[in-house]
PDB file of C-alpha atoms and ligand atoms in Angstrom:
ATOM      1  CA  MET A   1     -17.050   6.824 -10.977  1.00 55.00           C
ATOM      2  CA  ASN A   2     -18.428   3.405 -11.718  1.00 57.00           C
ATOM      3  CA  GLY A   3     -18.905   1.591  -8.421  1.00 78.00           C
ATOM      4  CA  LEU A   4     -15.763  -0.323  -7.548  1.00 93.00           C
ATOM      5  CA  PRO A   5     -15.834  -4.138  -7.502  1.00 95.00           C
ATOM      6  CA  PRO A   6     -17.095  -5.842  -4.310  1.00 96.00           C
ATOM      7  CA  ILE A   7     -13.596  -7.146  -3.628  1.00 98.00           C
ATOM      8  CA  LEU A   8     -10.554  -4.911  -4.056  1.00 98.00           C
ATOM      9  CA  ALA A   9      -7.747  -7.387  -3.596  1.00 98.00           C
ATOM     10  CA  GLU A  10      -5.264  -6.478  -6.305  1.00 98.00           C
ATOM     11  CA  VAL A  11      -4.362  -3.461  -8.431  1.00 98.00           C
ATOM     12  CA  ARG A  12      -5.691  -5.361 -11.455  1.00 97.00           C
ATOM     13  CA  ASP A  13      -9.191  -5.320  -9.925  1.00 98.00           C
ATOM     14  CA  LEU A  14      -9.370  -1.664 -11.029  1.00 98.00           C
ATOM     15  CA  ASN A  15      -9.425  -0.356 -14.572  1.00 97.00           C
ATOM     16  CA  PHE A  16      -7.550   2.779 -15.579  1.00 97.00           C
ATOM     17  CA  GLU A  17     -10.670   4.939 -15.455  1.00 97.00           C
ATOM     18  CA  GLN A  18     -11.454   3.800 -11.905  1.00 97.00           C
ATOM     19  CA  ILE A  19      -7.882   4.572 -10.825  1.00 98.00           C
ATOM     20  CA  GLN A  20      -8.136   8.059 -12.330  1.00 97.00           C
ATOM     21  CA  SER A  21     -11.465   8.624 -10.573  1.00 96.00           C
ATOM     22  CA  LEU A  22     -10.002   7.538  -7.239  1.00 97.00           C
ATOM     23  CA  LEU A  23      -7.141  10.016  -7.670  1.00 98.00           C
ATOM     24  CA  LEU A  24      -9.610  12.813  -8.369  1.00 97.00           C
ATOM     25  CA  SER A  25     -11.932  11.820  -5.539  1.00 95.00           C
ATOM     26  CA  ALA A  26      -9.021  11.640  -3.036  1.00 97.00           C
ATOM     27  CA  LYS A  27      -7.783  15.047  -4.186  1.00 97.00           C
ATOM     28  CA  LYS A  28     -11.237  16.593  -3.729  1.00 96.00           C
ATOM     29  CA  LEU A  29     -11.586  15.029  -0.286  1.00 95.00           C
ATOM     30  CA  LYS A  30      -8.199  16.432   0.681  1.00 96.00           C
ATOM     31  CA  MET A  31      -9.116  19.893  -0.602  1.00 95.00           C
ATOM     32  CA  GLY A  32     -12.365  19.726   1.343  1.00 90.00           C
ATOM     33  CA  VAL A  33     -14.502  20.552  -1.692  1.00 85.00           C
ATOM     34  CA  VAL A  34     -16.893  17.645  -1.130  1.00 78.00           C
ATOM     35  CA  PRO A  35     -18.987  17.414   2.006  1.00 71.00           C
ATOM     36  CA  VAL A  36     -18.277  14.424   4.211  1.00 71.00           C
ATOM     37  CA  GLY A  37     -20.111  13.266   7.263  1.00 67.00           C
ATOM     38  CA  LYS A  38     -22.818  11.130   8.677  1.00 59.00           C
ATOM     39  CA  TYR A  39     -25.067   9.185   6.283  1.00 53.00           C
ATOM     40  CA  GLN A  40     -23.242  10.491   3.248  1.00 63.00           C
ATOM     41  CA  LEU A  41     -22.183   6.984   2.293  1.00 71.00           C
ATOM     42  CA  GLY A  42     -25.445   5.172   2.882  1.00 62.00           C
ATOM     43  CA  GLU A  43     -28.819   6.026   1.425  1.00 64.00           C
ATOM     44  CA  ASN A  44     -30.620   6.730   4.692  1.00 74.00           C
ATOM     45  CA  ARG A  45     -28.536   4.949   7.215  1.00 83.00           C
ATOM     46  CA  GLN A  46     -25.070   5.000   8.639  1.00 90.00           C
ATOM     47  CA  PRO A  47     -22.927   2.285   7.042  1.00 94.00           C
ATOM     48  CA  ILE A  48     -20.923  -0.027   9.272  1.00 96.00           C
ATOM     49  CA  ILE A  49     -17.324  -0.784   8.348  1.00 97.00           C
ATOM     50  CA  ALA A  50     -15.063  -3.297  10.062  1.00 98.00           C
ATOM     51  CA  THR A  51     -11.310  -3.684  10.020  1.00 97.00           C
ATOM     52  CA  SER A  52      -9.964  -7.160  10.589  1.00 96.00           C
ATOM     53  CA  PHE A  53      -6.198  -7.112  10.846  1.00 95.00           C
ATOM     54  CA  LEU A  54      -4.902 -10.623  11.298  1.00 92.00           C
ATOM     55  CA  GLU A  55      -1.331  -9.290  11.069  1.00 91.00           C
ATOM     56  CA  HIS A  56       0.391  -6.316  12.732  1.00 91.00           C
ATOM     57  CA  SER A  57      -0.198  -2.812  11.406  1.00 93.00           C
ATOM     58  CA  THR A  58       0.177   0.818  12.429  1.00 94.00           C
ATOM     59  CA  ARG A  59      -0.269   2.932   9.314  1.00 97.00           C
ATOM     60  CA  THR A  60      -2.760   0.958   7.254  1.00 98.00           C
ATOM     61  CA  LYS A  61      -5.138   0.020  10.048  1.00 97.00           C
ATOM     62  CA  HIS A  62      -5.234   3.427  11.674  1.00 98.00           C
ATOM     63  CA  SER A  63      -5.523   5.408   8.460  1.00 98.00           C
ATOM     64  CA  PHE A  64      -8.507   3.235   7.527  1.00 98.00           C
ATOM     65  CA  ALA A  65      -9.943   3.839  11.006  1.00 98.00           C
ATOM     66  CA  VAL A  66      -9.510   7.604  10.597  1.00 97.00           C
ATOM     67  CA  ALA A  67     -10.921   7.507   7.039  1.00 97.00           C
ATOM     68  CA  ILE A  68     -13.993   5.534   8.150  1.00 96.00           C
ATOM     69  CA  GLN A  69     -14.726   7.958  10.957  1.00 95.00           C
ATOM     70  CA  LYS A  70     -14.127  11.050   8.819  1.00 94.00           C
ATOM     71  CA  LEU A  71     -16.701   9.651   6.392  1.00 93.00           C
ATOM     72  CA  GLY A  72     -19.198   9.320   9.221  1.00 92.00           C
ATOM     73  CA  ALA A  73     -19.492   5.540   9.063  1.00 94.00           C
ATOM     74  CA  MET A  74     -19.685   3.366  12.150  1.00 95.00           C
ATOM     75  CA  TYR A  75     -16.356   1.657  12.870  1.00 97.00           C
ATOM     76  CA  ILE A  76     -15.852  -1.807  14.286  1.00 97.00           C
ATOM     77  CA  ASP A  77     -12.393  -3.188  15.000  1.00 96.00           C
ATOM     78  CA  PHE A  78     -12.832  -6.944  14.718  1.00 94.00           C
ATOM     79  CA  ASN A  79     -10.376  -8.643  17.061  1.00 89.00           C
ATOM     80  CA  ALA A  80      -9.505 -12.003  15.524  1.00 87.00           C
ATOM     81  CA  ASP A  81      -7.651 -13.205  18.635  1.00 86.00           C
ATOM     82  CA  PHE A  82     -10.853 -13.086  20.676  1.00 85.00           C
ATOM     83  CA  SER A  83     -13.189 -14.294  17.930  1.00 90.00           C
ATOM     84  CA  SER A  84     -14.588 -17.677  16.978  1.00 92.00           C
ATOM     85  CA  LEU A  85     -11.822 -17.984  14.387  1.00 90.00           C
ATOM     86  CA  LYS A  86      -9.866 -19.273  17.392  1.00 89.00           C
ATOM     87  CA  LYS A  87     -12.559 -21.946  17.913  1.00 92.00           C
ATOM     88  CA  GLY A  88     -12.067 -23.222  14.383  1.00 92.00           C
ATOM     89  CA  GLU A  89     -14.717 -21.218  12.555  1.00 94.00           C
ATOM     90  CA  SER A  90     -13.827 -20.543   8.928  1.00 94.00           C
ATOM     91  CA  LEU A  91     -13.051 -17.048   7.691  1.00 95.00           C
ATOM     92  CA  GLU A  92     -15.972 -17.244   5.268  1.00 96.00           C
ATOM     93  CA  GLU A  93     -18.424 -18.022   8.113  1.00 96.00           C
ATOM     94  CA  THR A  94     -16.946 -15.176  10.144  1.00 96.00           C
ATOM     95  CA  LEU A  95     -17.384 -12.703   7.280  1.00 97.00           C
ATOM     96  CA  LEU A  96     -20.930 -13.898   6.568  1.00 97.00           C
ATOM     97  CA  THR A  97     -21.758 -13.428  10.243  1.00 97.00           C
ATOM     98  CA  LEU A  98     -20.447  -9.853  10.191  1.00 97.00           C
ATOM     99  CA  ASN A  99     -22.479  -9.207   7.039  1.00 97.00           C
ATOM    100  CA  HIS A 100     -25.684 -10.509   8.656  1.00 98.00           C
ATOM    101  CA  GLN A 101     -25.023  -8.207  11.602  1.00 97.00           C
ATOM    102  CA  GLY A 102     -25.214  -5.306   9.137  1.00 96.00           C
ATOM    103  CA  VAL A 103     -21.537  -4.725   8.409  1.00 97.00           C
ATOM    104  CA  ASP A 104     -21.248  -3.307   4.862  1.00 96.00           C
ATOM    105  CA  LEU A 105     -17.529  -3.544   4.244  1.00 97.00           C
ATOM    106  CA  CYS A 106     -14.575  -5.338   5.812  1.00 98.00           C
ATOM    107  CA  ILE A 107     -10.978  -4.243   5.413  1.00 98.00           C
ATOM    108  CA  MET A 108      -8.756  -7.213   6.017  1.00 97.00           C
ATOM    109  CA  ARG A 109      -5.038  -7.865   6.396  1.00 97.00           C
ATOM    110  CA  THR A 110      -3.788 -11.428   6.427  1.00 96.00           C
ATOM    111  CA  SER A 111      -0.486 -13.257   6.167  1.00 95.00           C
ATOM    112  CA  ASN A 112      -1.982 -15.628   3.572  1.00 96.00           C
ATOM    113  CA  SER A 113      -1.073 -14.535   0.040  1.00 97.00           C
ATOM    114  CA  HIS A 114      -4.087 -14.726  -2.309  1.00 98.00           C
ATOM    115  CA  GLN A 115      -6.506 -15.116   0.637  1.00 97.00           C
ATOM    116  CA  PHE A 116      -9.136 -13.100  -1.240  1.00 98.00           C
ATOM    117  CA  ASP A 117      -9.264 -15.472  -4.227  1.00 97.00           C
ATOM    118  CA  GLU A 118     -11.602 -17.871  -2.427  1.00 97.00           C
ATOM    119  CA  PHE A 119     -14.182 -15.093  -1.974  1.00 97.00           C
ATOM    120  CA  ARG A 120     -14.238 -13.720  -5.501  1.00 96.00           C
ATOM    121  CA  GLU A 121     -17.023 -15.887  -6.905  1.00 95.00           C
ATOM    122  CA  ASN A 122     -19.383 -15.444  -3.975  1.00 96.00           C
ATOM    123  CA  PRO A 123     -18.259 -12.491  -1.836  1.00 97.00           C
ATOM    124  CA  PRO A 124     -19.524 -12.987   1.743  1.00 97.00           C
ATOM    125  CA  ILE A 125     -19.186  -9.205   2.228  1.00 98.00           C
ATOM    126  CA  LYS A 126     -17.541  -6.295   0.399  1.00 98.00           C
ATOM    127  CA  MET A 127     -13.835  -6.410   1.115  1.00 98.00           C
ATOM    128  CA  ILE A 128     -10.677  -4.341   0.741  1.00 98.00           C
ATOM    129  CA  ASN A 129      -7.258  -5.940   0.946  1.00 98.00           C
ATOM    130  CA  GLY A 130      -5.100  -4.197   3.550  1.00 98.00           C
ATOM    131  CA  GLY A 131      -2.163  -6.460   2.605  1.00 98.00           C
ATOM    132  CA  ASP A 132      -2.164 -10.225   1.925  1.00 98.00           C
ATOM    133  CA  GLY A 133       1.103 -12.019   2.657  1.00 96.00           C
ATOM    134  CA  ILE A 134       3.700 -11.187   0.028  1.00 96.00           C
ATOM    135  CA  ASN A 135       1.075 -10.752  -2.677  1.00 98.00           C
ATOM    136  CA  GLN A 136      -0.560  -7.291  -2.876  1.00 98.00           C
ATOM    137  CA  HIS A 137      -1.274  -4.062  -1.004  1.00 98.00           C
ATOM    138  CA  PRO A 138      -3.332  -2.099  -3.544  1.00 98.00           C
ATOM    139  CA  THR A 139      -4.441   0.785  -1.313  1.00 98.00           C
ATOM    140  CA  GLN A 140      -0.834   1.560  -0.370  1.00 98.00           C
ATOM    141  CA  ALA A 141       0.169   1.705  -4.053  1.00 98.00           C
ATOM    142  CA  LEU A 142      -2.767   4.016  -4.817  1.00 98.00           C
ATOM    143  CA  LEU A 143      -1.926   6.445  -2.028  1.00 99.00           C
ATOM    144  CA  ASP A 144       1.701   6.370  -3.160  1.00 98.00           C
ATOM    145  CA  LEU A 145       0.600   7.197  -6.696  1.00 98.00           C
ATOM    146  CA  MET A 146      -1.442  10.109  -5.319  1.00 98.00           C
ATOM    147  CA  THR A 147       1.662  11.370  -3.486  1.00 98.00           C
ATOM    148  CA  PHE A 148       3.963  11.037  -6.528  1.00 98.00           C
ATOM    149  CA  ILE A 149       1.524  13.038  -8.645  1.00 98.00           C
ATOM    150  CA  GLU A 150       0.956  15.626  -5.924  1.00 98.00           C
ATOM    151  CA  ASP A 151       4.738  16.031  -5.617  1.00 97.00           C
ATOM    152  CA  GLY A 152       4.812  16.983  -9.286  1.00 96.00           C
ATOM    153  CA  HIS A 153       6.372  13.852 -10.801  1.00 94.00           C
ATOM    154  CA  LYS A 154       5.497  13.529 -14.451  1.00 91.00           C
ATOM    155  CA  LEU A 155       5.182   9.781 -14.449  1.00 97.00           C
ATOM    156  CA  SER A 156       5.215   9.365 -18.194  1.00 97.00           C
ATOM    157  CA  GLY A 157       8.854   8.835 -19.131  1.00 96.00           C
ATOM    158  CA  ALA A 158      10.037   8.951 -15.490  1.00 97.00           C
ATOM    159  CA  THR A 159      12.039   6.253 -13.708  1.00 98.00           C
ATOM    160  CA  MET A 160      11.350   5.132 -10.171  1.00 98.00           C
ATOM    161  CA  ALA A 161      13.790   2.881  -8.316  1.00 98.00           C
ATOM    162  CA  ILE A 162      12.329   0.447  -5.804  1.00 98.00           C
ATOM    163  CA  ILE A 163      15.218  -0.358  -3.478  1.00 98.00           C
ATOM    164  CA  GLY A 164      15.135  -3.153  -0.926  1.00 97.00           C
ATOM    165  CA  ASP A 165      13.353  -6.423  -0.458  1.00 97.00           C
ATOM    166  CA  CYS A 166      11.512  -6.463  -3.775  1.00 97.00           C
ATOM    167  CA  ILE A 167      10.368 -10.095  -3.842  1.00 95.00           C
ATOM    168  CA  HIS A 168       8.844 -10.216  -0.365  1.00 95.00           C
ATOM    169  CA  SER A 169       7.089  -6.858  -0.575  1.00 97.00           C
ATOM    170  CA  ARG A 170       3.375  -6.755  -1.329  1.00 98.00           C
ATOM    171  CA  VAL A 171       3.705  -2.976  -1.692  1.00 98.00           C
ATOM    172  CA  GLY A 172       6.418  -3.467  -4.298  1.00 98.00           C
ATOM    173  CA  HIS A 173       4.254  -5.963  -6.198  1.00 97.00           C
ATOM    174  CA  SER A 174       1.306  -3.557  -6.294  1.00 98.00           C
ATOM    175  CA  LEU A 175       3.509  -0.650  -7.401  1.00 98.00           C
ATOM    176  CA  MET A 176       4.959  -2.782 -10.197  1.00 96.00           C
ATOM    177  CA  GLU A 177       1.446  -3.262 -11.557  1.00 96.00           C
ATOM    178  CA  LEU A 178       0.278   0.298 -11.032  1.00 97.00           C
ATOM    179  CA  ILE A 179       3.093   2.654 -11.941  1.00 97.00           C
ATOM    180  CA  PRO A 180       3.905   1.352 -15.461  1.00 96.00           C
ATOM    181  CA  GLN A 181       0.250   2.042 -16.372  1.00 97.00           C
ATOM    182  CA  PHE A 182       1.173   5.735 -16.049  1.00 97.00           C
ATOM    183  CA  GLY A 183       4.172   5.400 -18.369  1.00 97.00           C
ATOM    184  CA  ALA A 184       6.938   5.213 -15.764  1.00 97.00           C
ATOM    185  CA  LYS A 185       9.801   2.723 -15.791  1.00 97.00           C
ATOM    186  CA  ILE A 186      10.852   0.846 -12.663  1.00 98.00           C
ATOM    187  CA  ILE A 187      14.319  -0.215 -11.546  1.00 98.00           C
ATOM    188  CA  LEU A 188      14.189  -2.987  -8.970  1.00 98.00           C
ATOM    189  CA  CYS A 189      17.288  -2.842  -6.808  1.00 98.00           C
ATOM    190  CA  GLY A 190      18.422  -4.980  -3.890  1.00 97.00           C
ATOM    191  CA  PRO A 191      20.570  -7.926  -2.872  1.00 95.00           C
ATOM    192  CA  GLU A 192      20.228 -10.853  -5.304  1.00 94.00           C
ATOM    193  CA  GLU A 193      18.183 -12.750  -2.688  1.00 92.00           C
ATOM    194  CA  CYS A 194      15.626  -9.931  -2.721  1.00 95.00           C
ATOM    195  CA  LEU A 195      15.198  -9.622  -6.480  1.00 96.00           C
ATOM    196  CA  PRO A 196      13.130 -11.746  -8.859  1.00 94.00           C
ATOM    197  CA  LYS A 197      15.238 -14.023 -11.072  1.00 92.00           C
ATOM    198  CA  GLN A 198      13.707 -12.370 -14.119  1.00 89.00           C
ATOM    199  CA  VAL A 199      10.866 -10.035 -15.078  1.00 90.00           C
ATOM    200  CA  SER A 200       8.638 -10.255 -18.111  1.00 87.00           C
ATOM    201  CA  ASN A 201       7.643  -6.567 -18.169  1.00 88.00           C
ATOM    202  CA  SER A 202       9.989  -4.521 -20.385  1.00 90.00           C
ATOM    203  CA  ASN A 203       9.289  -1.447 -18.228  1.00 92.00           C
ATOM    204  CA  ILE A 204      11.011  -3.100 -15.268  1.00 95.00           C
ATOM    205  CA  ILE A 205      14.775  -3.661 -15.006  1.00 95.00           C
ATOM    206  CA  LEU A 206      16.893  -5.271 -12.267  1.00 97.00           C
ATOM    207  CA  THR A 207      20.150  -4.239 -10.583  1.00 97.00           C
ATOM    208  CA  THR A 208      22.033  -4.977  -7.360  1.00 97.00           C
ATOM    209  CA  ASP A 209      23.873  -1.635  -7.534  1.00 97.00           C
ATOM    210  CA  THR A 210      22.186   1.049  -5.402  1.00 97.00           C
ATOM    211  CA  ASP A 211      24.346   3.874  -6.802  1.00 96.00           C
ATOM    212  CA  GLU A 212      23.375   2.920 -10.346  1.00 97.00           C
ATOM    213  CA  ALA A 213      19.669   2.799  -9.385  1.00 97.00           C
ATOM    214  CA  ILE A 214      19.934   6.213  -7.747  1.00 97.00           C
ATOM    215  CA  ARG A 215      21.792   7.703 -10.720  1.00 97.00           C
ATOM    216  CA  LYS A 216      19.172   6.534 -13.208  1.00 97.00           C
ATOM    217  CA  SER A 217      16.077   7.513 -11.199  1.00 97.00           C
ATOM    218  CA  ASP A 218      13.801  10.482 -10.765  1.00 97.00           C
ATOM    219  CA  PHE A 219      12.605   9.300  -7.377  1.00 98.00           C
ATOM    220  CA  LEU A 220      13.241   6.437  -4.975  1.00 98.00           C
ATOM    221  CA  TYR A 221      10.900   4.064  -3.176  1.00 98.00           C
ATOM    222  CA  VAL A 222      12.686   2.294  -0.343  1.00 98.00           C
ATOM    223  CA  LEU A 223      11.440  -0.991   1.118  1.00 98.00           C
ATOM    224  CA  ARG A 224      12.141  -2.652   4.431  1.00 96.00           C
ATOM    225  CA  ILE A 225      14.066  -5.939   4.437  1.00 93.00           C
ATOM    226  CA  GLN A 226      11.161  -8.174   5.486  1.00 89.00           C
ATOM    227  CA  LYS A 227      13.054 -10.795   7.465  1.00 84.00           C
ATOM    228  CA  GLU A 228       9.837 -12.244   8.881  1.00 84.00           C
ATOM    229  CA  ARG A 229       8.932 -13.431   5.366  1.00 87.00           C
ATOM    230  CA  HIS A 230      12.300 -14.956   4.480  1.00 86.00           C
ATOM    231  CA  THR A 231      12.691 -18.701   4.325  1.00 82.00           C
ATOM    232  CA  GLY A 232      16.507 -18.582   4.227  1.00 79.00           C
ATOM    233  CA  PRO A 233      19.239 -16.544   5.977  1.00 79.00           C
ATOM    234  CA  ALA A 234      19.915 -12.900   5.069  1.00 83.00           C
ATOM    235  CA  PRO A 235      23.739 -12.685   5.275  1.00 83.00           C
ATOM    236  CA  TYR A 236      23.763  -9.171   3.752  1.00 85.00           C
ATOM    237  CA  TYR A 237      21.579  -7.756   6.560  1.00 88.00           C
ATOM    238  CA  HIS A 238      24.267  -6.757   9.123  1.00 88.00           C
ATOM    239  CA  ASN A 239      26.036  -4.297   6.794  1.00 93.00           C
ATOM    240  CA  TYR A 240      23.124  -3.588   4.447  1.00 94.00           C
ATOM    241  CA  LEU A 241      23.090   0.209   4.989  1.00 96.00           C
ATOM    242  CA  GLU A 242      26.765   0.524   3.990  1.00 95.00           C
ATOM    243  CA  THR A 243      26.531  -1.801   0.990  1.00 94.00           C
ATOM    244  CA  GLN A 244      23.060  -1.199  -0.451  1.00 95.00           C
ATOM    245  CA  GLY A 245      21.003   1.016   1.820  1.00 96.00           C
ATOM    246  CA  VAL A 246      20.057   4.627   1.146  1.00 97.00           C
ATOM    247  CA  SER A 247      22.007   7.201   3.172  1.00 96.00           C
ATOM    248  CA  LEU A 248      21.933  10.980   2.935  1.00 96.00           C
ATOM    249  CA  GLU A 249      25.625  10.903   2.084  1.00 95.00           C
ATOM    250  CA  ARG A 250      24.954   8.598  -0.898  1.00 95.00           C
ATOM    251  CA  LEU A 251      22.216  10.912  -2.161  1.00 95.00           C
ATOM    252  CA  LYS A 252      24.272  14.064  -1.673  1.00 94.00           C
ATOM    253  CA  ARG A 253      27.031  12.582  -3.865  1.00 92.00           C
ATOM    254  CA  LEU A 254      24.481  12.638  -6.684  1.00 91.00           C
ATOM    255  CA  GLY A 255      24.228  16.410  -6.558  1.00 89.00           C
ATOM    256  CA  ARG A 256      20.509  16.692  -7.266  1.00 92.00           C
ATOM    257  CA  MET A 257      17.387  16.414  -5.158  1.00 93.00           C
ATOM    258  CA  LEU A 258      15.909  12.921  -5.252  1.00 95.00           C
ATOM    259  CA  PRO A 259      12.716  12.427  -3.235  1.00 97.00           C
ATOM    260  CA  VAL A 260      12.638   9.300  -1.087  1.00 98.00           C
ATOM    261  CA  TYR A 261       9.366   7.466  -0.405  1.00 98.00           C
ATOM    262  CA  HIS A 262       8.857   4.618   2.049  1.00 98.00           C
ATOM    263  CA  PRO A 263       5.601   2.843   2.986  1.00 98.00           C
ATOM    264  CA  GLY A 264       6.774   2.388   6.580  1.00 96.00           C
ATOM    265  CA  PRO A 265       7.590   0.911   8.956  1.00 96.00           C
ATOM    266  CA  CYS A 266      11.218   2.024   8.486  1.00 95.00           C
ATOM    267  CA  ASN A 267      14.090   0.151  10.038  1.00 95.00           C
ATOM    268  CA  ILE A 268      16.295   3.191  10.466  1.00 96.00           C
ATOM    269  CA  GLY A 269      19.951   2.237  10.204  1.00 96.00           C
ATOM    270  CA  VAL A 270      19.166  -0.678   7.875  1.00 96.00           C
ATOM    271  CA  GLU A 271      17.484   0.372   4.609  1.00 96.00           C
ATOM    272  CA  LEU A 272      17.654   4.132   5.377  1.00 97.00           C
ATOM    273  CA  ASP A 273      19.748   6.263   7.685  1.00 96.00           C
ATOM    274  CA  ARG A 274      18.290   8.657  10.229  1.00 97.00           C
ATOM    275  CA  ALA A 275      19.672  11.695   8.399  1.00 97.00           C
ATOM    276  CA  ILE A 276      17.409  10.953   5.406  1.00 97.00           C
ATOM    277  CA  VAL A 277      14.282  10.612   7.512  1.00 96.00           C
ATOM    278  CA  LYS A 278      15.047  13.984   9.108  1.00 96.00           C
ATOM    279  CA  SER A 279      15.834  15.626   5.750  1.00 96.00           C
ATOM    280  CA  ASP A 280      13.827  17.290   2.980  1.00 96.00           C
ATOM    281  CA  TYR A 281      14.457  14.269   0.775  1.00 97.00           C
ATOM    282  CA  TYR A 282      12.044  12.160   2.841  1.00 98.00           C
ATOM    283  CA  ARG A 283       8.377  12.081   1.749  1.00 98.00           C
ATOM    284  CA  GLY A 284       7.156   9.283   4.043  1.00 98.00           C
ATOM    285  CA  TYR A 285       4.987  11.531   6.197  1.00 98.00           C
ATOM    286  CA  GLN A 286       3.299  12.959   3.110  1.00 98.00           C
ATOM    287  CA  GLN A 287       2.372   9.384   2.162  1.00 98.00           C
ATOM    288  CA  VAL A 288       0.833   9.016   5.620  1.00 98.00           C
ATOM    289  CA  VAL A 289      -1.161  12.243   5.184  1.00 98.00           C
ATOM    290  CA  ASN A 290      -2.492  11.097   1.811  1.00 98.00           C
ATOM    291  CA  SER A 291      -3.293   7.612   3.089  1.00 98.00           C
ATOM    292  CA  VAL A 292      -6.371   8.956   4.857  1.00 98.00           C
ATOM    293  CA  TYR A 293      -7.784  10.708   1.762  1.00 97.00           C
ATOM    294  CA  MET A 294      -7.077   7.908  -0.688  1.00 98.00           C
ATOM    295  CA  ARG A 295      -8.650   5.382   1.689  1.00 98.00           C
ATOM    296  CA  MET A 296     -11.680   7.647   2.120  1.00 96.00           C
ATOM    297  CA  ALA A 297     -12.002   7.747  -1.686  1.00 96.00           C
ATOM    298  CA  ILE A 298     -11.710   3.957  -1.946  1.00 97.00           C
ATOM    299  CA  ILE A 299     -14.335   3.381   0.739  1.00 96.00           C
ATOM    300  CA  LYS A 300     -16.700   5.808  -1.004  1.00 94.00           C
ATOM    301  CA  GLY A 301     -16.049   4.027  -4.289  1.00 94.00           C
ATOM    302  CA  MET A 302     -16.872   0.670  -2.703  1.00 94.00           C
ATOM    303  CA  LEU A 303     -20.092   1.817  -1.031  1.00 93.00           C
ATOM    304  CA  CYS A 304     -21.559   4.413  -3.392  1.00 86.00           C
ATOM    305  CA  LYS A 305     -22.470   4.169  -7.053  1.00 67.00           C
ATOM    306  CA  ASN A 306     -21.680   7.794  -7.697  1.00 61.00           C
ATOM    307  CA  THR A 307     -18.693   9.091  -5.785  1.00 53.00           C
ATOM    308  CA  SER A 308     -17.920  12.317  -7.585  1.00 56.00           C
TER     309      SER A 308
HETATM  310  C1  NCD B   1       3.905  -2.377   4.562  1.00 63.66           C
HETATM  311  C2  NCD B   1       3.099  -3.626   4.737  1.00 63.66           C
HETATM  312  O1  NCD B   1       2.653  -3.954   5.836  1.00 63.66           O
HETATM  313  O2  NCD B   1       2.922  -4.260   3.733  1.00 63.66           O
HETATM  314  N1  NCD B   1       3.572  -1.272   5.306  1.00 63.66           N
HETATM  315  C3  NCD B   1       2.380  -0.615   5.185  1.00 63.66           C
HETATM  316  O3  NCD B   1       1.346  -1.190   5.004  1.00 63.66           O
HETATM  317  N2  NCD B   1       2.419   0.733   5.272  1.00 63.66           N
HETATM  318  C4  NCD B   1       5.343  -2.587   4.368  1.00 63.66           C
HETATM  319  C5  NCD B   1       6.144  -3.377   5.352  1.00 63.66           C
HETATM  320  O4  NCD B   1       5.657  -4.086   6.214  1.00 63.66           O
HETATM  321  O5  NCD B   1       7.375  -3.323   5.218  1.00 63.66           O
END
């Protein structure tokens, strides 16, 4: 694989060949056919990798932490609340300081959409976006892609419905860029307030009708209603499961198996019912399993020239 760019902020930072190589590398790491361990990433020294999560996280932060340690790198969890960011130091100065201390790569989550743009011209350190505001979450989309393929979905000609809060979801935005590259169509489904007014990509269509989205899809990707990002009220929220959420009963009416993916965290009883999460339809834990291997592959791609 060609070395990945110093900043992986958006899906479009990767070309198709790099995406394919990441899929292969993650698969090999999962199968255990490539050795991993101390010093494998660096030439003759152990690389140092920091996570800096300026917003809450369970899955992303900890799967990166596991991936870093499985690769044998040194792991630092940078705690922004007790750092000089609180004394007014800029993020750029903070990142430069980490870099001068020997940190090779920083994985950052922030509530500021497009936060990484300011670092593109002169990266203070290599960086991976672990989610920036409502903009992008490229590593989540890549691990989802790995899971879809592993589950046997032929993406070319397939239809995936993304159901939920499509406009506030950085995961949704990254999937919309990634999945059509593999020939799949996307149905965006949710309350009007959660859908874009229009889309320019002919591979993406809009509907507010969950049953229609389910009927026309090969697999479903359910998103949380992200109330913390809304600027207005969400009147549909109190009876969302009944009107537009995904329940086992709704899926059973369809009469065929329809896998359900979710990036987590789930608000059970809102966008999904508990029966789905406990059923064979639910693939969320498989996404969590794959998150470690895809993130290992991405870290290798960022730090090594040859990652095969
Ligand atoms: C998502 C996120 O934080 O963007 N979760 C994740 O990273 N696995 C989705 C969400 O918060 O709803």
